[in-house]
Amino acid sequence: MLGKKARVNYGMVYTHIIDHSRQDYVPTEDTTTDKLPSPLYSRRTEDILNIYGGGSMNLSDKLSAEFSLAAEHSKTTLWDEWDLYPTLSATYMPSSGHMWQISFSTEKKYPEFWAVQNVTSYFGGQYEHIVGNPALKPSKEFSLSLVHVLHNKYMFRGWFSHTKDYFTQTMFQARDQLVEIDKFDNFDFYQNAGIMISSPWKPTWWLDSRATVFGEWMRVKDSDYYDCPFDRNIAYAMLSANATFRFMRSHDLSLTINGFARTKSYQGPLDLPASGNLDLSLRYAFLSGNAILTLYCNDLFQTMMITPECHWSGQNLRCKYSCFRTVGLSFTYRFGGYKAKNREAVDTSRMKK
């Protein structure tokens, strides 16, 4: 603490990562042992050093600010580099329930470990090849946003972000063989800008609802994507809403409806068609609210999964995914007086496949 209105923080975080992976292939009826790829034995190490400093201060009763700067050194067998990550935010509260906030932030996102292995997995009668990319680099995102909250109910947000070395998995039809290659690649950049409006609506005791509207423009570019570079942009919109209907004042019996709808979008060279979803949940709480019985139905109209397509530079792909309506019944009982201990969760985001 620096007086009563300012605070500084600083520190250092060092992370050492060892990733030891192995993949073997076994013969099938159509493949003999001599035609199998060689087994993979991989050992990768990463060293990440992050040195940071920052502070916060109350400039007045209505205005406050926070800032920080981190210097990060990342070292692997493929890269050795320093990066700077500044953040800055200012919050202005002219009255109770009324807030303005502007912020600038930077963030680094690392790929999952399985995506950077030099290995190929075979699916779909060996038509689909999931190929690792050892040269995959982390992405760096720079974003600017403005948020306005009115009466502690209505939220308005506008933003712009630029992501360098953006990575995602794409599908590519090989030119020389009947093979689809699924691979994570770094793009030149990904940009998006948009606005969001979120508003509750509670006209009476038996209805509690909220709707959120997104409007976004995006641009994605990759100048060395196989033999068909691209530079694409599109504007799209999304609406999400939820509503809870209460049937009785004296008993906790309610029906909750959640849904969303989105217009067409892009993922690199892929076209993502319009999509939507609707979930229902009937909830009854009894025994002073400790017992909860829930009947639910997810993806009522079986529209959650989309069918991505690619018709770009000679590519002709259409991926049909199945949708499943799920109906279930759950019972929960909460024992009074129990308080769960707060434990720091282990970060396993890079281990998922």
mmCIF file of C-alpha atoms in Angstrom:
data_model
loop_
_atom_site.group_PDB
_atom_site.id
_atom_site.type_symbol
_atom_site.label_atom_id
_atom_site.label_comp_id
_atom_site.label_asym_id
_atom_site.label_seq_id
_atom_site.Cartn_x
_atom_site.Cartn_y
_atom_site.Cartn_z
ATOM 1 C CA MET A 1 0.000 0.000 0.000
ATOM 2 C CA LEU A 2 1.109 3.537 -0.826
ATOM 3 C CA GLY A 3 -0.994 5.674 1.414
ATOM 4 C CA LYS A 4 -4.752 5.180 1.381
ATOM 5 C CA LYS A 5 -5.394 5.561 -2.342
ATOM 6 C CA ALA A 6 -2.692 3.580 -4.127
ATOM 7 C CA ARG A 7 -1.392 0.034 -4.219
ATOM 8 C CA VAL A 8 1.530 -1.515 -6.090
ATOM 9 C CA ASN A 9 2.146 -5.168 -6.860
ATOM 10 C CA TYR A 10 5.099 -6.947 -8.384
ATOM 11 C CA GLY A 11 6.483 -10.431 -8.641
ATOM 12 C CA MET A 12 7.977 -13.171 -10.706
ATOM 13 C CA VAL A 13 6.603 -16.507 -11.906
ATOM 14 C CA TYR A 14 8.797 -19.245 -13.335
ATOM 15 C CA THR A 15 7.263 -22.301 -14.998
ATOM 16 C CA HIS A 16 9.183 -25.366 -16.161
ATOM 17 C CA ILE A 17 7.214 -27.849 -18.278
ATOM 18 C CA ILE A 18 8.155 -31.374 -19.315
ATOM 19 C CA ASP A 19 5.933 -33.089 -21.855
ATOM 20 C CA HIS A 20 6.793 -36.744 -22.412
ATOM 21 C CA SER A 21 4.514 -38.334 -25.026
ATOM 22 C CA ARG A 22 4.303 -41.683 -26.761
ATOM 23 C CA GLN A 23 2.102 -42.987 -29.547
ATOM 24 C CA ASP A 24 2.060 -46.503 -30.982
ATOM 25 C CA TYR A 25 0.246 -48.025 -33.955
ATOM 26 C CA VAL A 26 -1.314 -51.493 -34.024
ATOM 27 C CA PRO A 27 -2.129 -53.513 -37.147
ATOM 28 C CA THR A 28 -5.702 -54.056 -38.343
ATOM 29 C CA GLU A 29 -7.207 -56.476 -40.820
ATOM 30 C CA ASP A 30 -6.200 -54.208 -43.717
ATOM 31 C CA THR A 31 -2.764 -53.135 -42.445
ATOM 32 C CA THR A 32 0.253 -55.294 -41.769
ATOM 33 C CA THR A 33 2.967 -54.478 -39.273
ATOM 34 C CA ASP A 34 5.526 -53.558 -41.942
ATOM 35 C CA LYS A 35 3.228 -50.834 -43.325
ATOM 36 C CA LEU A 36 2.655 -49.109 -40.000
ATOM 37 C CA PRO A 37 4.250 -45.731 -39.220
ATOM 38 C CA SER A 38 7.071 -45.708 -36.716
ATOM 39 C CA PRO A 39 6.117 -45.224 -33.043
ATOM 40 C CA LEU A 40 6.487 -41.744 -31.571
ATOM 41 C CA TYR A 41 8.601 -41.040 -28.518
ATOM 42 C CA SER A 42 8.727 -37.340 -27.748
ATOM 43 C CA ARG A 43 10.124 -35.283 -24.883
ATOM 44 C CA ARG A 44 9.604 -31.526 -24.996
ATOM 45 C CA THR A 45 10.551 -28.911 -22.449
ATOM 46 C CA GLU A 46 9.381 -25.344 -21.998
ATOM 47 C CA ASP A 47 10.698 -22.633 -19.707
ATOM 48 C CA ILE A 48 8.558 -19.554 -19.092
ATOM 49 C CA LEU A 49 9.758 -16.651 -16.945
ATOM 50 C CA ASN A 50 7.278 -13.852 -16.223
ATOM 51 C CA ILE A 51 8.332 -10.681 -14.400
ATOM 52 C CA TYR A 52 5.516 -8.253 -13.680
ATOM 53 C CA GLY A 53 4.707 -5.030 -11.915
ATOM 54 C CA GLY A 54 1.696 -2.783 -11.658
ATOM 55 C CA GLY A 55 -0.551 -0.760 -9.455
ATOM 56 C CA SER A 56 -3.966 0.690 -8.805
ATOM 57 C CA MET A 57 -5.088 4.051 -7.514
ATOM 58 C CA ASN A 58 -8.231 5.943 -6.621
ATOM 59 C CA LEU A 59 -7.941 9.290 -8.392
ATOM 60 C CA SER A 60 -11.208 10.468 -6.810
ATOM 61 C CA ASP A 61 -14.356 9.061 -5.258
ATOM 62 C CA LYS A 62 -15.667 8.350 -8.752
ATOM 63 C CA LEU A 63 -12.554 7.588 -10.794
ATOM 64 C CA SER A 64 -10.034 4.739 -10.381
ATOM 65 C CA ALA A 65 -7.342 3.197 -12.554
ATOM 66 C CA GLU A 66 -5.262 0.021 -12.767
ATOM 67 C CA PHE A 67 -2.152 -0.697 -14.810
ATOM 68 C CA SER A 68 0.489 -3.382 -15.151
ATOM 69 C CA LEU A 69 3.397 -4.447 -17.333
ATOM 70 C CA ALA A 70 4.716 -7.995 -17.648
ATOM 71 C CA ALA A 71 7.887 -9.108 -19.426
ATOM 72 C CA GLU A 72 7.813 -12.771 -20.384
ATOM 73 C CA HIS A 73 10.613 -14.967 -21.688
ATOM 74 C CA SER A 74 9.526 -18.187 -23.447
ATOM 75 C CA LYS A 75 12.033 -20.827 -24.459
ATOM 76 C CA THR A 76 11.515 -24.153 -26.211
ATOM 77 C CA THR A 77 13.493 -26.149 -28.757
ATOM 78 C CA LEU A 78 11.896 -24.034 -31.530
ATOM 79 C CA TRP A 79 11.756 -20.487 -30.167
ATOM 80 C CA ASP A 80 13.472 -18.244 -27.666
ATOM 81 C CA GLU A 81 11.847 -14.831 -27.306
ATOM 82 C CA TRP A 82 10.850 -11.998 -25.003
ATOM 83 C CA ASP A 83 7.389 -10.359 -25.025
ATOM 84 C CA LEU A 84 5.865 -7.382 -23.245
ATOM 85 C CA TYR A 85 2.266 -7.411 -22.001
ATOM 86 C CA PRO A 86 0.858 -4.056 -20.886
ATOM 87 C CA THR A 87 -2.639 -3.670 -19.415
ATOM 88 C CA LEU A 88 -4.500 -0.510 -18.496
ATOM 89 C CA SER A 89 -8.042 0.132 -17.296
ATOM 90 C CA ALA A 90 -9.930 3.131 -15.936
ATOM 91 C CA THR A 91 -13.320 3.038 -14.214
ATOM 92 C CA TYR A 92 -15.650 6.006 -13.776
ATOM 93 C CA MET A 93 -18.763 5.746 -11.565
ATOM 94 C CA PRO A 94 -20.705 9.037 -11.722
ATOM 95 C CA SER A 95 -23.528 7.644 -9.553
ATOM 96 C CA SER A 96 -24.697 4.470 -7.872
ATOM 97 C CA GLY A 97 -25.423 1.726 -10.409
ATOM 98 C CA HIS A 98 -23.886 3.739 -13.252
ATOM 99 C CA MET A 99 -20.431 2.832 -14.553
ATOM 100 C CA TRP A 100 -18.079 3.454 -17.461
ATOM 101 C CA GLN A 101 -14.940 1.378 -17.966
ATOM 102 C CA ILE A 102 -12.296 1.488 -20.676
ATOM 103 C CA SER A 103 -9.527 -1.100 -20.803
ATOM 104 C CA PHE A 104 -6.602 -2.231 -22.918
ATOM 105 C CA SER A 105 -5.148 -5.702 -22.395
ATOM 106 C CA THR A 106 -2.710 -8.171 -23.917
ATOM 107 C CA GLU A 107 -2.748 -11.936 -23.590
ATOM 108 C CA LYS A 108 -0.699 -14.898 -24.756
ATOM 109 C CA LYS A 109 -2.392 -18.223 -25.512
ATOM 110 C CA TYR A 110 -0.405 -21.448 -25.764
ATOM 111 C CA PRO A 111 -1.480 -24.429 -27.915
ATOM 112 C CA GLU A 112 -2.378 -27.715 -26.290
ATOM 113 C CA PHE A 113 0.458 -30.208 -25.957
ATOM 114 C CA TRP A 114 -1.063 -32.858 -28.252
ATOM 115 C CA ALA A 115 -1.379 -30.328 -31.108
ATOM 116 C CA VAL A 116 2.406 -29.737 -31.291
ATOM 117 C CA GLN A 117 3.455 -33.391 -31.450
ATOM 118 C CA ASN A 118 5.082 -34.590 -34.666
ATOM 119 C CA VAL A 119 2.568 -37.396 -35.098
ATOM 120 C CA THR A 120 -0.294 -38.432 -37.402
ATOM 121 C CA SER A 121 -3.485 -40.151 -36.254
ATOM 122 C CA TYR A 122 -5.716 -41.958 -38.751
ATOM 123 C CA PHE A 123 -9.529 -41.957 -38.775
ATOM 124 C CA GLY A 124 -12.356 -42.718 -41.166
ATOM 125 C CA GLY A 125 -10.671 -45.615 -42.967
ATOM 126 C CA GLN A 126 -7.432 -43.597 -43.125
ATOM 127 C CA TYR A 127 -9.181 -40.823 -45.098
ATOM 128 C CA GLU A 128 -8.925 -38.345 -42.193
ATOM 129 C CA HIS A 129 -5.405 -37.570 -40.978
ATOM 130 C CA ILE A 130 -5.027 -35.562 -37.768
ATOM 131 C CA VAL A 131 -1.545 -34.105 -38.101
ATOM 132 C CA GLY A 132 0.475 -32.466 -35.341
ATOM 133 C CA ASN A 133 2.374 -29.246 -35.915
ATOM 134 C CA PRO A 134 5.647 -28.956 -33.927
ATOM 135 C CA ALA A 135 6.177 -25.430 -35.295
ATOM 136 C CA LEU A 136 2.899 -24.126 -33.857
ATOM 137 C CA LYS A 137 3.498 -20.853 -32.006
ATOM 138 C CA PRO A 138 1.536 -19.198 -29.194
ATOM 139 C CA SER A 139 -0.849 -16.432 -30.200
ATOM 140 C CA LYS A 140 -0.708 -12.854 -28.913
ATOM 141 C CA GLU A 141 -3.949 -10.909 -28.500
ATOM 142 C CA PHE A 142 -4.274 -7.135 -28.102
ATOM 143 C CA SER A 143 -7.750 -5.870 -27.216
ATOM 144 C CA LEU A 144 -9.474 -2.587 -26.434
ATOM 145 C CA SER A 145 -12.950 -2.457 -24.906
ATOM 146 C CA LEU A 146 -15.455 0.058 -23.543
ATOM 147 C CA VAL A 147 -18.174 -1.058 -21.104
ATOM 148 C CA HIS A 148 -21.176 0.920 -19.862
ATOM 149 C CA VAL A 149 -23.478 -0.343 -17.097
ATOM 150 C CA LEU A 150 -26.733 1.514 -16.504
ATOM 151 C CA HIS A 151 -28.890 1.110 -13.361
ATOM 152 C CA ASN A 152 -26.959 -2.070 -12.516
ATOM 153 C CA LYS A 153 -29.113 -3.822 -15.142
ATOM 154 C CA TYR A 154 -28.316 -2.823 -18.678
ATOM 155 C CA MET A 155 -24.887 -3.537 -20.109
ATOM 156 C CA PHE A 156 -23.375 -2.115 -23.293
ATOM 157 C CA ARG A 157 -19.968 -3.195 -24.558
ATOM 158 C CA GLY A 158 -17.897 -2.335 -27.606
ATOM 159 C CA TRP A 159 -14.527 -3.859 -28.462
ATOM 160 C CA PHE A 160 -11.750 -4.329 -30.982
ATOM 161 C CA SER A 161 -9.067 -7.014 -30.865
ATOM 162 C CA HIS A 162 -6.097 -8.055 -32.986
ATOM 163 C CA THR A 163 -4.550 -11.508 -32.537
ATOM 164 C CA LYS A 164 -1.134 -12.172 -34.036
ATOM 165 C CA ASP A 165 -0.231 -15.803 -34.904
ATOM 166 C CA TYR A 166 -3.838 -16.827 -34.235
ATOM 167 C CA PHE A 167 -4.143 -20.616 -34.348
ATOM 168 C CA THR A 168 -7.048 -22.964 -34.943
ATOM 169 C CA GLN A 169 -7.652 -26.380 -36.461
ATOM 170 C CA THR A 170 -8.657 -26.446 -40.132
ATOM 171 C CA MET A 171 -9.472 -29.132 -42.703
ATOM 172 C CA PHE A 172 -7.638 -29.339 -46.041
ATOM 173 C CA GLN A 173 -8.066 -31.780 -48.924
ATOM 174 C CA ALA A 174 -4.665 -32.941 -50.156
ATOM 175 C CA ARG A 175 -4.036 -32.262 -53.863
ATOM 176 C CA ASP A 176 -2.164 -35.493 -54.577
ATOM 177 C CA GLN A 177 -4.177 -38.115 -52.646
ATOM 178 C CA LEU A 178 -7.622 -38.809 -51.258
ATOM 179 C CA VAL A 179 -6.826 -37.522 -47.776
ATOM 180 C CA GLU A 180 -8.301 -34.855 -45.516
ATOM 181 C CA ILE A 181 -5.687 -33.165 -43.322
ATOM 182 C CA ASP A 182 -6.872 -31.819 -39.947
ATOM 183 C CA LYS A 183 -4.160 -29.603 -38.520
ATOM 184 C CA PHE A 184 -3.606 -26.626 -36.231
ATOM 185 C CA ASP A 185 -1.970 -23.747 -38.116
ATOM 186 C CA ASN A 186 -0.881 -20.218 -37.263
ATOM 187 C CA PHE A 187 -2.635 -17.524 -39.302
ATOM 188 C CA ASP A 188 -1.120 -14.099 -39.998
ATOM 189 C CA PHE A 189 -3.761 -12.504 -37.777
ATOM 190 C CA TYR A 190 -7.344 -12.533 -36.631
ATOM 191 C CA GLN A 191 -9.279 -9.302 -36.020
ATOM 192 C CA ASN A 192 -12.728 -8.673 -34.660
ATOM 193 C CA ALA A 193 -14.791 -5.691 -33.586
ATOM 194 C CA GLY A 194 -18.281 -5.653 -32.199
ATOM 195 C CA ILE A 195 -20.951 -4.423 -29.859
ATOM 196 C CA MET A 196 -22.993 -6.239 -27.212
ATOM 197 C CA ILE A 197 -26.194 -5.205 -25.470
ATOM 198 C CA SER A 198 -27.563 -7.165 -22.515
ATOM 199 C CA SER A 199 -30.808 -6.357 -20.788
ATOM 200 C CA PRO A 200 -32.984 -8.054 -18.120
ATOM 201 C CA TRP A 201 -36.776 -8.037 -18.244
ATOM 202 C CA LYS A 202 -38.827 -8.809 -15.135
ATOM 203 C CA PRO A 203 -42.315 -7.386 -15.615
ATOM 204 C CA THR A 204 -43.915 -9.504 -12.877
ATOM 205 C CA TRP A 205 -43.103 -11.983 -10.093
ATOM 206 C CA TRP A 206 -43.594 -15.052 -12.306
ATOM 207 C CA LEU A 207 -41.210 -14.045 -15.125
ATOM 208 C CA ASP A 208 -37.468 -13.320 -14.923
ATOM 209 C CA SER A 209 -35.641 -13.056 -18.236
ATOM 210 C CA ARG A 210 -32.550 -11.646 -19.927
ATOM 211 C CA ALA A 211 -31.600 -11.167 -23.585
ATOM 212 C CA THR A 212 -28.153 -10.486 -25.042
ATOM 213 C CA VAL A 213 -27.519 -9.301 -28.601
ATOM 214 C CA PHE A 214 -24.115 -9.451 -30.329
ATOM 215 C CA GLY A 215 -23.090 -7.795 -33.561
ATOM 216 C CA GLU A 216 -19.553 -8.531 -34.743
ATOM 217 C CA TRP A 217 -17.236 -8.022 -37.690
ATOM 218 C CA MET A 218 -14.281 -10.351 -38.138
ATOM 219 C CA ARG A 219 -11.312 -10.634 -40.492
ATOM 220 C CA VAL A 220 -8.860 -13.530 -40.754
ATOM 221 C CA LYS A 221 -5.779 -13.723 -42.991
ATOM 222 C CA ASP A 222 -3.151 -16.372 -43.756
ATOM 223 C CA SER A 223 -0.719 -15.661 -46.586
ATOM 224 C CA ASP A 224 0.957 -19.119 -46.530
ATOM 225 C CA TYR A 225 -1.988 -21.485 -46.031
ATOM 226 C CA TYR A 226 -0.919 -24.464 -48.172
ATOM 227 C CA ASP A 227 -1.320 -23.358 -51.818
ATOM 228 C CA CYS A 228 -4.479 -21.292 -51.279
ATOM 229 C CA PRO A 229 -3.855 -18.219 -49.085
ATOM 230 C CA PHE A 230 -6.911 -16.323 -47.910
ATOM 231 C CA ASP A 231 -8.012 -12.979 -46.529
ATOM 232 C CA ARG A 232 -11.672 -13.123 -45.491
ATOM 233 C CA ASN A 233 -14.031 -10.902 -43.527
ATOM 234 C CA ILE A 234 -17.688 -11.096 -42.554
ATOM 235 C CA ALA A 235 -20.221 -9.454 -40.229
ATOM 236 C CA TYR A 236 -22.552 -11.660 -38.200
ATOM 237 C CA ALA A 237 -25.010 -11.433 -35.310
ATOM 238 C CA MET A 238 -26.014 -13.624 -32.370
ATOM 239 C CA LEU A 239 -28.944 -13.531 -29.981
ATOM 240 C CA SER A 240 -29.001 -15.445 -26.687
ATOM 241 C CA ALA A 241 -31.868 -15.381 -24.216
ATOM 242 C CA ASN A 242 -33.069 -17.134 -21.087
ATOM 243 C CA ALA A 243 -36.354 -16.946 -19.234
ATOM 244 C CA THR A 244 -37.555 -18.463 -15.951
ATOM 245 C CA PHE A 245 -41.297 -18.878 -15.374
ATOM 246 C CA ARG A 246 -42.416 -19.398 -11.751
ATOM 247 C CA PHE A 247 -45.757 -21.172 -11.321
ATOM 248 C CA MET A 248 -46.434 -20.576 -7.613
ATOM 249 C CA ARG A 249 -45.449 -17.998 -5.044
ATOM 250 C CA SER A 250 -45.521 -20.496 -2.153
ATOM 251 C CA HIS A 251 -43.563 -23.308 -3.867
ATOM 252 C CA ASP A 252 -40.350 -23.224 -5.847
ATOM 253 C CA LEU A 253 -41.646 -24.709 -9.117
ATOM 254 C CA SER A 254 -40.209 -23.124 -12.248
ATOM 255 C CA LEU A 255 -39.529 -23.672 -15.942
ATOM 256 C CA THR A 256 -36.311 -22.294 -17.467
ATOM 257 C CA ILE A 257 -35.800 -21.819 -21.206
ATOM 258 C CA ASN A 258 -32.343 -21.126 -22.676
ATOM 259 C CA GLY A 259 -31.696 -20.530 -26.348
ATOM 260 C CA PHE A 260 -29.464 -18.835 -28.878
ATOM 261 C CA ALA A 261 -29.336 -18.152 -32.620
ATOM 262 C CA ARG A 262 -26.373 -17.087 -34.764
ATOM 263 C CA THR A 263 -25.987 -16.078 -38.402
ATOM 264 C CA LYS A 264 -23.340 -17.387 -40.800
ATOM 265 C CA SER A 265 -19.668 -16.947 -39.866
ATOM 266 C CA TYR A 266 -16.145 -18.074 -40.849
ATOM 267 C CA GLN A 267 -13.359 -20.152 -39.321
ATOM 268 C CA GLY A 268 -10.400 -19.519 -41.590
ATOM 269 C CA PRO A 269 -11.306 -20.988 -45.003
ATOM 270 C CA LEU A 270 -14.340 -22.800 -43.532
ATOM 271 C CA ASP A 271 -17.888 -21.465 -43.819
ATOM 272 C CA LEU A 272 -19.869 -21.909 -40.593
ATOM 273 C CA PRO A 273 -23.624 -21.927 -41.342
ATOM 274 C CA ALA A 274 -26.273 -20.288 -39.196
ATOM 275 C CA SER A 275 -27.131 -22.240 -36.065
ATOM 276 C CA GLY A 276 -29.296 -22.238 -32.959
ATOM 277 C CA ASN A 277 -30.198 -24.202 -29.870
ATOM 278 C CA LEU A 278 -32.976 -24.538 -27.283
ATOM 279 C CA ASP A 279 -32.793 -26.136 -23.790
ATOM 280 C CA LEU A 280 -35.648 -26.651 -21.299
ATOM 281 C CA SER A 281 -35.462 -27.337 -17.563
ATOM 282 C CA LEU A 282 -38.339 -27.927 -15.111
ATOM 283 C CA ARG A 283 -37.190 -27.480 -11.492
ATOM 284 C CA TYR A 284 -38.929 -28.236 -8.199
ATOM 285 C CA ALA A 285 -37.301 -27.441 -4.855
ATOM 286 C CA PHE A 286 -38.660 -28.734 -1.538
ATOM 287 C CA LEU A 287 -37.583 -29.503 2.045
ATOM 288 C CA SER A 288 -36.687 -25.839 2.644
ATOM 289 C CA GLY A 289 -34.868 -25.706 -0.692
ATOM 290 C CA ASN A 290 -32.353 -28.414 0.194
ATOM 291 C CA ALA A 291 -33.885 -31.011 -2.155
ATOM 292 C CA ILE A 292 -34.076 -30.201 -5.867
ATOM 293 C CA LEU A 293 -35.711 -32.333 -8.546
ATOM 294 C CA THR A 294 -34.962 -31.318 -12.145
ATOM 295 C CA LEU A 295 -36.405 -32.637 -15.402
ATOM 296 C CA TYR A 296 -34.453 -31.341 -18.388
ATOM 297 C CA CYS A 297 -34.252 -31.577 -22.157
ATOM 298 C CA ASN A 298 -31.143 -30.288 -23.961
ATOM 299 C CA ASP A 299 -31.027 -29.451 -27.669
ATOM 300 C CA LEU A 300 -34.790 -29.853 -28.060
ATOM 301 C CA PHE A 301 -34.835 -29.425 -31.857
ATOM 302 C CA GLN A 302 -31.457 -31.149 -32.446
ATOM 303 C CA THR A 303 -29.848 -28.079 -33.997
ATOM 304 C CA MET A 304 -26.765 -27.580 -31.786
ATOM 305 C CA MET A 305 -24.191 -29.039 -34.190
ATOM 306 C CA ILE A 306 -23.428 -27.285 -37.473
ATOM 307 C CA THR A 307 -22.260 -28.505 -40.885
ATOM 308 C CA PRO A 308 -19.056 -26.611 -41.801
ATOM 309 C CA GLU A 309 -18.264 -26.312 -45.507
ATOM 310 C CA CYS A 310 -15.272 -25.215 -47.560
ATOM 311 C CA HIS A 311 -15.479 -24.130 -51.191
ATOM 312 C CA TRP A 312 -12.221 -22.229 -51.460
ATOM 313 C CA SER A 313 -9.586 -22.502 -54.192
ATOM 314 C CA GLY A 314 -10.644 -25.939 -55.409
ATOM 315 C CA GLN A 315 -11.498 -27.274 -51.961
ATOM 316 C CA ASN A 316 -14.877 -28.996 -51.681
ATOM 317 C CA LEU A 317 -15.577 -30.094 -48.111
ATOM 318 C CA ARG A 318 -18.788 -30.646 -46.187
ATOM 319 C CA CYS A 319 -18.660 -32.063 -42.657
ATOM 320 C CA LYS A 320 -21.935 -33.379 -41.280
ATOM 321 C CA TYR A 321 -22.092 -33.776 -37.493
ATOM 322 C CA SER A 322 -24.876 -35.526 -35.625
ATOM 323 C CA CYS A 323 -27.097 -33.834 -33.042
ATOM 324 C CA PHE A 324 -28.535 -35.593 -30.020
ATOM 325 C CA ARG A 325 -31.552 -34.585 -27.965
ATOM 326 C CA THR A 326 -30.874 -35.358 -24.292
ATOM 327 C CA VAL A 327 -33.666 -35.914 -21.759
ATOM 328 C CA GLY A 328 -32.849 -36.544 -18.107
ATOM 329 C CA LEU A 329 -33.985 -36.397 -14.515
ATOM 330 C CA SER A 330 -31.701 -35.333 -11.671
ATOM 331 C CA PHE A 331 -32.072 -35.170 -7.905
ATOM 332 C CA THR A 332 -29.870 -33.050 -5.652
ATOM 333 C CA TYR A 333 -29.855 -32.826 -1.880
ATOM 334 C CA ARG A 334 -27.811 -30.199 -0.056
ATOM 335 C CA PHE A 335 -26.808 -30.941 3.526
ATOM 336 C CA GLY A 336 -26.985 -27.804 5.647
ATOM 337 C CA GLY A 337 -23.895 -26.333 7.251
ATOM 338 C CA TYR A 338 -21.360 -27.722 4.743
ATOM 339 C CA LYS A 339 -18.954 -25.225 3.239
ATOM 340 C CA ALA A 340 -16.635 -26.323 0.481
ATOM 341 C CA LYS A 341 -12.990 -25.338 0.847
ATOM 342 C CA ASN A 342 -11.515 -23.117 -1.803
ATOM 343 C CA ARG A 343 -8.702 -24.901 -3.602
ATOM 344 C CA GLU A 344 -6.686 -23.607 -6.505
ATOM 345 C CA ALA A 345 -7.522 -25.655 -9.591
ATOM 346 C CA VAL A 346 -4.752 -27.288 -11.591
ATOM 347 C CA ASP A 347 -4.421 -25.736 -15.054
ATOM 348 C CA THR A 348 -4.969 -28.622 -17.489
ATOM 349 C CA SER A 349 -6.137 -26.541 -20.472
ATOM 350 C CA ARG A 350 -3.154 -27.518 -22.630
ATOM 351 C CA MET A 351 -3.588 -31.254 -22.006
ATOM 352 C CA LYS A 352 -7.059 -31.648 -23.516
ATOM 353 C CA LYS A 353 -7.649 -33.326 -26.842
#
